[in-house]
Amino acid sequence: MNYAPLDAILKLKQYSLKDEEKNKILLDIIKEQAASAIKNNRFIKNFFEKQNIDIADIHAVEDVPPMPVQMFKYFDLSTCPKDEIIKILKSSGTTSNMMSRIPLNKNTAANQTKSLTSILADYLGQKRRLFIVIDHEGINSPKHELSARTAGVRGLSIYSKKSFYLLKEENGKLTLNLPVIQELLDNYKDEEAYVFGFTYIIWSIFYRQVLGKNIKFNFKDVKIFHSGGWKKLKEEQVSKEEFSEEISSIFRTDSKNIYDFYGMAEQTGIIFVDCEYGHKHVPNFSQIIIRNTQTLEPCGINEAGLIEVMSILSDSYYCQAILTEDFGCIIGIDDCPCGRKGRYFGFKSRMENAELRGCGDTFREQT
């Protein structure tokens, strides 16, 4: 496969491509990658054939068939030789206890690192910072499976010059790692830092315990990234605005420095980060399509539907078009006040009872 166009996109300034221009570039790459996936995986071949889709008949990114994300739970979707797979990322969805399995080879892992570096650079600049993790250090243990939680910490650590974990695990429970917190308070108040944690852990564990001890940080400059767990916070009637205001007060920073992002294990390397206007932006090497829940036809601006995430990062599994279990809507294209080009969207909710019955039949061979 010719990777020159992909490499060129990874080197571009992030969010610099207008939507129409990007779609033309992505389409050629995705068609080539899809053809290779069909050749190298019989389940993906069945998926295309049973829908009577020929690569030659794909003339727009919307024509690429989106694969339901649940299929990672039921089928081996690797598209490279088995001996090239260096790790398998595992993730459990909210709809069942079954684990998705996402195979990664060296090229895919390298592309994911490059892409995440490019996205973070747009928000952090090029300078390395202290990396503050609102989790416990044990999640990095090689004894643990490579989970989405672990991958999140490892992925965002690429800008770290030194890492600190603000929580520790005791008897299966997460509590404040007070010696580490005190070290930060005593020795690093004039440093630039960035923070990462899962939304629910930040709010329900870290925030509540820090509040009880009246702890506040005072970095020279700090950016806080968080993701996931909004369903539980909504059950507690905690809004995005309240979350940002309260967490920003703990870190003594403006609430605009709190960045919620949308991401998924099946598209590791791509995160859709809020801008200062609260819009989630689509990187150069990805695309978002919102599809009608009944017809799967593309939705219009501000029309809610299922989020489809497209990517050109992987040649070890079919990532080119994945239909998620999440609702969202495209807010606008190329015209966000923040200046970033391309589509920007909003996440609304998870789909309840999201298992799509019968969709696995398109992957199976006739008997």
XYZ file of N, CA, C and O in Angstrom, residues 25-172:
592
model
N -9.409 14.006 -0.518
C -8.161 13.331 -0.159
C -8.446 12.010 0.553
O -7.862 10.967 0.232
N -9.360 12.056 1.522
C -9.669 10.862 2.311
C -10.275 9.756 1.460
O -9.979 8.571 1.667
N -11.129 10.139 0.512
C -11.849 9.131 -0.267
C -10.906 8.182 -0.994
O -11.086 6.956 -0.938
N -9.891 8.703 -1.660
C -8.952 7.854 -2.399
C -8.202 6.914 -1.463
O -8.007 5.728 -1.771
N -7.791 7.433 -0.315
C -7.050 6.603 0.644
C -7.956 5.528 1.226
O -7.578 4.349 1.320
N -9.154 5.909 1.611
C -10.085 4.956 2.220
C -10.466 3.846 1.244
O -10.557 2.667 1.629
N -10.673 4.183 -0.011
C -11.014 3.158 -1.001
C -9.878 2.155 -1.156
O -10.106 0.943 -1.252
N -8.644 2.644 -1.186
C -7.495 1.750 -1.287
C -7.391 0.867 -0.043
O -7.149 -0.346 -0.138
N -7.591 1.460 1.125
C -7.504 0.698 2.365
C -8.643 -0.319 2.469
O -8.432 -1.449 2.924
N -9.838 0.061 2.045
C -10.978 -0.858 2.095
C -10.763 -2.041 1.157
O -11.094 -3.192 1.496
N -10.205 -1.780 -0.019
C -9.912 -2.865 -0.961
C -8.925 -3.852 -0.361
O -9.068 -5.076 -0.515
N -7.928 -3.334 0.338
C -6.951 -4.202 0.998
C -7.601 -4.998 2.130
O -7.316 -6.190 2.311
N -8.500 -4.350 2.889
C -9.190 -5.037 3.983
C -10.054 -6.177 3.459
O -10.091 -7.270 4.038
N -10.750 -5.935 2.351
C -11.582 -6.976 1.734
C -10.726 -8.160 1.311
O -11.103 -9.327 1.478
N -9.562 -7.870 0.768
C -8.658 -8.914 0.297
C -8.105 -9.748 1.445
O -7.882 -10.960 1.303
N -7.919 -9.125 2.604
C -7.203 -9.779 3.702
C -8.086 -10.281 4.841
O -7.571 -10.876 5.786
N -9.410 -10.048 4.758
C -10.279 -10.521 5.834
C -11.611 -10.971 5.238
O -12.327 -10.175 4.630
N -11.942 -12.237 5.448
C -13.141 -12.791 4.818
C -14.424 -12.202 5.398
O -15.446 -12.114 4.712
N -14.399 -11.800 6.674
C -15.593 -11.211 7.270
C -15.896 -9.844 6.647
O -17.050 -9.510 6.377
N -14.861 -9.073 6.426
C -15.052 -7.770 5.800
C -15.471 -7.941 4.336
O -16.306 -7.188 3.825
N -14.911 -8.958 3.679
C -15.330 -9.272 2.309
C -16.824 -9.580 2.268
O -17.562 -9.072 1.412
N -17.291 -10.415 3.211
C -18.715 -10.736 3.282
C -19.557 -9.492 3.542
O -20.639 -9.324 2.978
N -19.048 -8.623 4.405
C -19.749 -7.389 4.767
C -20.025 -6.530 3.540
O -21.123 -6.004 3.359
N -19.053 -6.419 2.663
C -19.221 -5.634 1.435
C -20.101 -6.380 0.431
O -21.000 -5.793 -0.176
N -19.823 -7.675 0.253
C -20.540 -8.433 -0.777
C -22.029 -8.559 -0.485
O -22.864 -8.446 -1.393
N -22.393 -8.784 0.776
C -23.801 -8.979 1.108
C -24.607 -7.689 1.011
O -25.837 -7.721 0.978
N -23.904 -6.576 0.960
C -24.590 -5.297 0.746
C -24.468 -4.837 -0.713
O -24.892 -3.727 -1.054
N -23.866 -5.723 -1.538
C -23.676 -5.430 -2.965
C -22.923 -4.124 -3.193
O -23.293 -3.313 -4.061
N -21.885 -3.934 -2.411
C -21.089 -2.718 -2.520
C -19.766 -3.041 -3.191
O -18.997 -3.895 -2.712
N -19.511 -2.379 -4.293
C -18.248 -2.518 -5.016
C -17.424 -1.252 -4.773
O -17.963 -0.138 -4.826
N -16.149 -1.441 -4.530
C -15.277 -0.292 -4.261
C -15.354 0.734 -5.394
O -15.342 1.947 -5.162
N -15.468 0.268 -6.611
C -15.508 1.167 -7.770
C -16.742 2.058 -7.766
O -16.763 3.106 -8.420
N -17.791 1.641 -7.045
C -19.030 2.408 -7.009
C -19.084 3.410 -5.857
O -20.105 4.072 -5.657
N -17.990 3.496 -5.098
C -17.936 4.446 -3.988
C -17.398 5.774 -4.518
O -16.250 5.868 -4.948
N -18.232 6.799 -4.498
C -17.859 8.093 -5.071
C -17.829 9.227 -4.043
O -17.506 10.363 -4.384
N -18.175 8.908 -2.801
C -18.145 9.904 -1.730
C -17.895 9.188 -0.417
O -18.156 7.971 -0.300
N -17.397 9.897 0.567
C -17.114 9.250 1.851
C -18.389 8.695 2.459
O -18.361 7.683 3.176
N -19.532 9.318 2.146
C -20.806 8.822 2.681
C -21.192 7.475 2.093
O -22.048 6.775 2.654
N -20.571 7.092 0.962
C -20.889 5.811 0.316
C -20.141 4.635 0.955
O -20.493 3.484 0.710
N -19.105 4.913 1.729
C -18.345 3.838 2.359
C -19.220 3.185 3.422
O -19.769 3.884 4.280
N -19.408 1.860 3.391
C -20.318 1.227 4.348
C -19.764 1.274 5.772
O -18.647 0.820 6.020
N -20.514 1.838 6.716
C -20.043 1.881 8.104
C -20.271 0.554 8.819
O -21.366 -0.004 8.775
N -19.246 0.067 9.450
C -19.336 -1.194 10.166
C -19.805 -0.945 11.603
O -19.224 -0.113 12.308
N -20.852 -1.629 12.065
C -21.295 -1.461 13.449
C -20.170 -1.814 14.429
O -19.503 -2.843 14.289
N -19.960 -0.957 15.398
C -18.844 -1.131 16.315
C -18.936 -2.437 17.102
O -17.914 -2.996 17.520
N -20.165 -2.966 17.262
C -20.319 -4.215 18.016
C -19.604 -5.391 17.370
O -19.326 -6.396 18.029
N -19.306 -5.293 16.067
C -18.704 -6.418 15.366
C -17.308 -6.756 15.889
O -16.821 -7.874 15.703
N -16.664 -5.796 16.542
C -15.363 -6.084 17.138
C -15.480 -7.083 18.289
O -14.487 -7.680 18.687
N -16.691 -7.261 18.811
C -16.906 -8.218 19.898
C -17.059 -9.645 19.384
O -16.810 -10.593 20.115
N -17.483 -9.772 18.138
C -17.872 -11.084 17.631
C -16.944 -11.669 16.574
O -16.949 -12.881 16.355
N -16.154 -10.823 15.901
C -15.356 -11.289 14.773
C -13.915 -10.806 14.876
O -13.635 -9.750 15.447
N -13.030 -11.584 14.294
C -11.631 -11.180 14.143
C -11.550 -10.290 12.912
O -11.664 -10.753 11.783
N -11.337 -9.021 13.126
C -11.353 -8.060 12.024
C -9.962 -7.590 11.632
O -9.802 -6.536 11.020
N -8.957 -8.383 11.972
C -7.588 -8.022 11.599
C -7.415 -8.103 10.086
O -7.970 -8.983 9.420
N -6.640 -7.177 9.534
C -6.424 -7.116 8.084
C -4.948 -7.190 7.727
O -4.545 -6.816 6.632
N -4.149 -7.659 8.661
C -2.717 -7.844 8.420
C -2.334 -9.239 8.892
O -3.090 -9.877 9.630
N -1.176 -9.749 8.476
C -0.747 -11.071 8.941
C -0.673 -11.136 10.463
O -0.314 -10.155 11.121
N -1.024 -12.281 11.023
C -1.068 -12.437 12.480
C 0.267 -12.133 13.132
O 0.322 -11.581 14.241
N 1.375 -12.469 12.451
C 2.676 -12.261 13.072
C 3.096 -10.791 13.096
O 4.113 -10.429 13.688
N 2.309 -9.924 12.439
C 2.601 -8.491 12.483
C 1.899 -7.779 13.640
O 2.227 -6.636 13.966
N 0.935 -8.440 14.261
C 0.184 -7.822 15.352
C 1.060 -7.749 16.600
O 1.562 -8.758 17.088
N 1.247 -6.540 17.119
C 2.116 -6.343 18.287
C 1.322 -6.205 19.581
O 1.853 -6.419 20.675
N 0.059 -5.851 19.495
C -0.772 -5.742 20.694
C -2.230 -5.771 20.300
O -2.593 -5.471 19.160
N -3.070 -6.172 21.241
C -4.516 -6.168 21.031
C -5.149 -5.320 22.122
O -5.039 -5.628 23.306
N -5.773 -4.230 21.709
C -6.474 -3.359 22.640
C -7.852 -3.948 22.899
O -8.537 -4.377 21.977
N -8.237 -3.979 24.178
C -9.534 -4.535 24.545
C -10.381 -3.466 25.210
O -9.880 -2.659 25.983
N -11.657 -3.502 24.876
C -12.570 -2.517 25.440
C -13.942 -3.146 25.595
O -14.427 -3.823 24.698
N -14.555 -2.925 26.742
C -15.908 -3.421 26.969
C -16.879 -2.278 26.822
O -16.661 -1.191 27.362
N -17.953 -2.505 26.076
C -18.965 -1.474 25.909
C -19.947 -1.483 27.065
O -19.869 -2.305 27.977
N -20.904 -0.567 27.011
C -21.890 -0.481 28.071
C -23.044 -1.455 27.877
O -23.836 -1.661 28.777
N -23.115 -2.078 26.708
C -24.292 -2.885 26.398
C -24.114 -4.360 26.720
O -25.063 -5.110 26.729
N -22.927 -4.795 26.983
C -22.704 -6.200 27.329
C -21.354 -6.332 27.987
O -20.578 -5.382 28.051
N -21.094 -7.525 28.490
C -19.810 -7.787 29.126
C -18.768 -8.285 28.130
O -17.635 -8.565 28.511
N -19.146 -8.430 26.870
C -18.211 -8.905 25.868
C -17.194 -7.819 25.541
O -17.502 -6.627 25.563
N -15.973 -8.245 25.257
C -14.884 -7.312 24.995
C -14.663 -7.146 23.494
O -14.626 -8.120 22.745
N -14.514 -5.903 23.067
C -14.047 -5.649 21.712
C -12.550 -5.913 21.648
O -11.835 -5.651 22.616
N -12.085 -6.421 20.525
C -10.666 -6.715 20.348
C -10.165 -5.960 19.120
O -10.650 -6.179 18.016
N -9.205 -5.064 19.349
C -8.709 -4.200 18.286
C -7.231 -4.505 18.056
O -6.383 -4.156 18.880
N -6.887 -5.200 16.950
C -5.498 -5.596 16.701
C -4.670 -4.453 16.111
O -5.105 -3.777 15.177
N -3.468 -4.255 16.647
C -2.592 -3.179 16.185
C -1.261 -3.748 15.705
O -0.660 -4.590 16.378
N -0.803 -3.289 14.540
C 0.553 -3.603 14.098
C 1.419 -2.350 14.284
O 0.942 -1.292 14.726
N 2.686 -2.435 13.963
C 3.600 -1.316 14.204
C 3.195 -0.073 13.431
O 3.252 1.046 13.953
N 2.790 -0.247 12.182
C 2.444 0.903 11.359
C 1.218 1.626 11.906
O 1.194 2.859 11.986
N 0.200 0.849 12.285
C -1.014 1.454 12.840
C -0.719 2.170 14.149
O -1.167 3.303 14.354
N 0.044 1.525 15.031
C 0.392 2.144 16.314
C 1.184 3.428 16.103
O 0.975 4.430 16.802
N 2.089 3.418 15.126
C 2.894 4.612 14.838
C 2.010 5.744 14.302
O 2.162 6.908 14.697
N 1.070 5.412 13.411
C 0.148 6.424 12.888
C -0.708 7.019 13.997
O -0.980 8.229 14.021
N -1.143 6.172 14.926
C -1.964 6.650 16.032
C -1.190 7.611 16.921
O -1.735 8.627 17.374
N 0.083 7.315 17.149
C 0.917 8.203 17.964
C 1.121 9.543 17.260
O 1.014 10.610 17.877
N 1.412 9.489 15.963
C 1.596 10.724 15.191
C 0.327 11.574 15.200
O 0.386 12.804 15.331
N -0.806 10.926 15.037
C -2.066 11.668 14.966
C -2.394 12.327 16.304
O -2.797 13.498 16.356
N -2.210 11.584 17.388
C -2.507 12.143 18.703
C -1.554 13.286 19.039
O -1.963 14.305 19.626
N -0.294 13.144 18.641
C 0.673 14.228 18.838
C 0.233 15.482 18.111
O 0.295 16.595 18.650
N -0.251 15.311 16.884
C -0.700 16.437 16.077
C -1.906 17.132 16.700
O -1.996 18.367 16.720
N -2.845 16.354 17.217
C -4.045 16.925 17.846
C -3.676 17.690 19.111
O -4.096 18.838 19.314
N -2.874 17.067 19.973
C -2.504 17.715 21.235
C -1.678 18.969 21.005
O -1.795 19.947 21.754
N -0.835 18.958 19.958
C 0.004 20.122 19.666
C -0.843 21.356 19.401
O -0.436 22.482 19.718
N -2.024 21.157 18.832
C -2.896 22.287 18.530
C -3.416 22.949 19.800
O -3.744 24.136 19.802
N -3.466 22.180 20.893
C -3.978 22.709 22.154
C -2.863 23.033 23.151
O -3.042 23.889 24.017
N -1.723 22.343 23.030
C -0.653 22.497 24.010
C 0.586 23.193 23.475
O 1.442 23.615 24.253
N 0.703 23.304 22.137
C 1.946 23.788 21.564
C 2.955 22.661 21.483
O 2.623 21.488 21.683
N 4.206 22.983 21.218
C 5.234 21.955 21.015
C 6.016 21.614 22.280
O 6.750 20.640 22.325
N 5.882 22.415 23.312
C 6.696 22.255 24.522
C 6.153 21.151 25.422
O 4.950 21.036 25.654
N 7.059 20.315 25.933
C 6.667 19.268 26.872
C 6.261 19.882 28.214
O 6.775 20.923 28.619
N 5.359 19.209 28.905
C 4.848 19.693 30.181
C 4.806 18.574 31.218
O 4.961 17.396 30.875
N 4.557 18.938 32.467
C 4.240 17.942 33.483
C 2.932 17.264 33.088
O 1.992 17.924 32.639
N 2.867 15.955 33.245
C 1.652 15.210 32.922
C 1.030 14.753 34.240
O 1.614 13.966 34.981
N -0.147 15.278 34.536
C -0.846 14.972 35.780
C -1.990 14.019 35.462
O -2.918 14.378 34.716
N -1.928 12.807 36.004
C -2.931 11.780 35.712
C -3.853 11.627 36.908
O -3.399 11.356 38.022
N -5.135 11.807 36.681
C -6.106 11.601 37.754
C -6.566 10.149 37.694
O -7.659 9.809 37.236
N -5.663 9.301 38.121
C -5.856 7.855 38.175
C -4.701 7.290 38.976
O -3.854 8.045 39.474
N -4.630 5.965 39.102
C -3.530 5.368 39.865
C -2.501 4.762 38.917
O -2.825 4.357 37.799
N -1.267 4.700 39.364
C -0.169 4.272 38.510
C -0.285 2.805 38.110
O 0.265 2.383 37.089
N -1.020 2.026 38.880
C -1.134 0.600 38.612
C -1.810 0.251 37.309
O -1.676 -0.877 36.819
N -2.532 1.209 36.712
C -3.195 0.893 35.437
C -2.181 0.664 34.327
O -2.520 0.116 33.276
N -0.930 1.066 34.537
C 0.122 0.840 33.546
C 0.822 -0.499 33.715
O 1.727 -0.830 32.950
N 0.431 -1.270 34.729
C 1.096 -2.537 34.994
C 0.973 -3.489 33.811
O -0.110 -3.647 33.238
N 2.077 -4.144 33.428
C 2.011 -5.113 32.323
C 1.136 -6.317 32.653
O 0.772 -7.087 31.761
N 0.792 -6.482 33.941
C -0.088 -7.585 34.342
C -1.518 -7.351 33.857
O -2.293 -8.277 33.709
N -1.849 -6.084 33.630
C -3.191 -5.742 33.199
C -3.299 -5.783 31.674
O -2.339 -5.506 30.975
N -4.485 -6.141 31.202
C -4.726 -6.105 29.765
C -4.690 -4.661 29.277
O -4.939 -3.727 30.030
N -4.347 -4.488 28.007
C -4.334 -3.155 27.419
C -5.778 -2.713 27.207
O -6.428 -3.078 26.238
N -6.274 -1.908 28.151
C -7.658 -1.445 28.109
C -7.719 -0.043 27.531
O -6.705 0.630 27.363
N -8.944 0.413 27.263
C -9.122 1.776 26.765
C -8.642 2.793 27.791
O -8.099 3.838 27.445
N -8.835 2.484 29.059
C -8.382 3.385 30.125
C -6.871 3.503 30.136
O -6.303 4.593 30.207
N -6.196 2.367 30.051
C -4.733 2.371 29.995
C -4.241 3.057 28.728
O -3.303 3.856 28.769
N -4.872 2.743 27.601
C -4.461 3.342 26.330
C -4.619 4.855 26.361
O -3.811 5.587 25.780
N -5.653 5.336 27.047
C -5.855 6.770 27.153
C -4.718 7.452 27.870
O -4.200 8.487 27.425
N -4.292 6.875 28.989
C -3.186 7.448 29.760
C -1.891 7.375 28.958
O -1.153 8.365 28.856
N -1.618 6.219 28.376
C -0.380 6.068 27.597
C -0.369 6.996 26.386
O 0.655 7.592 26.051
N -1.514 7.110 25.721
C -1.578 7.939 24.534
C -1.327 9.403 24.836
O -0.522 10.059 24.172
N -1.983 9.914 25.872
C -1.839 11.332 26.179
C -0.518 11.659 26.871
O -0.196 12.837 27.043
N 0.236 10.649 27.245
C 1.521 10.898 27.914
C 2.609 11.361 26.945
O 3.722 11.681 27.377
N 2.324 11.434 25.661
C 3.362 11.720 24.664
C 3.968 13.110 24.818
O 5.055 13.359 24.314
N 3.293 14.019 25.518
C 3.838 15.356 25.740
C 4.437 15.508 27.134
O 4.786 16.611 27.549
N 4.570 14.384 27.834
C 5.020 14.434 29.224
C 6.534 14.563 29.358
O 7.297 13.878 28.672
N 6.972 15.463 30.238
C 8.384 15.473 30.629
C 8.557 14.805 31.987
O 9.649 14.396 32.356
N 7.467 14.686 32.749
C 7.456 13.946 34.003
C 5.999 13.701 34.374
O 5.154 14.579 34.201
N 5.699 12.489 34.863
C 4.314 12.114 35.143
C 4.052 11.976 36.645
O 4.905 11.505 37.393
N 2.843 12.386 37.040
C 2.412 12.275 38.433
C 1.001 11.687 38.453
O 0.128 12.112 37.695
N 0.778 10.727 39.358
C -0.530 10.083 39.489
C -1.160 10.533 40.806
O -0.607 10.297 41.872
N -2.319 11.176 40.707
C -2.922 11.808 41.872
C -3.764 10.873 42.721
O -4.214 11.254 43.797
N -3.979 9.638 42.230
C -4.748 8.663 42.983
C -3.908 7.422 43.253
O -2.912 7.173 42.580
N -4.306 6.663 44.241
C -3.697 5.365 44.513
C -4.816 4.373 44.800
O -5.944 4.757 45.157
N -4.501 3.108 44.632
C -5.503 2.064 44.847
C -5.213 1.341 46.148
O -4.100 0.849 46.370
N -6.198 1.290 47.019
C -6.082 0.587 48.291
C -7.322 -0.267 48.505
O -8.441 0.253 48.535
N -7.094 -1.568 48.625
C -8.198 -2.510 48.853
C -9.302 -2.362 47.796
O -10.496 -2.415 48.092
N -8.844 -2.147 46.551
C -9.790 -2.068 45.456
C -10.489 -0.736 45.309
O -11.359 -0.581 44.450
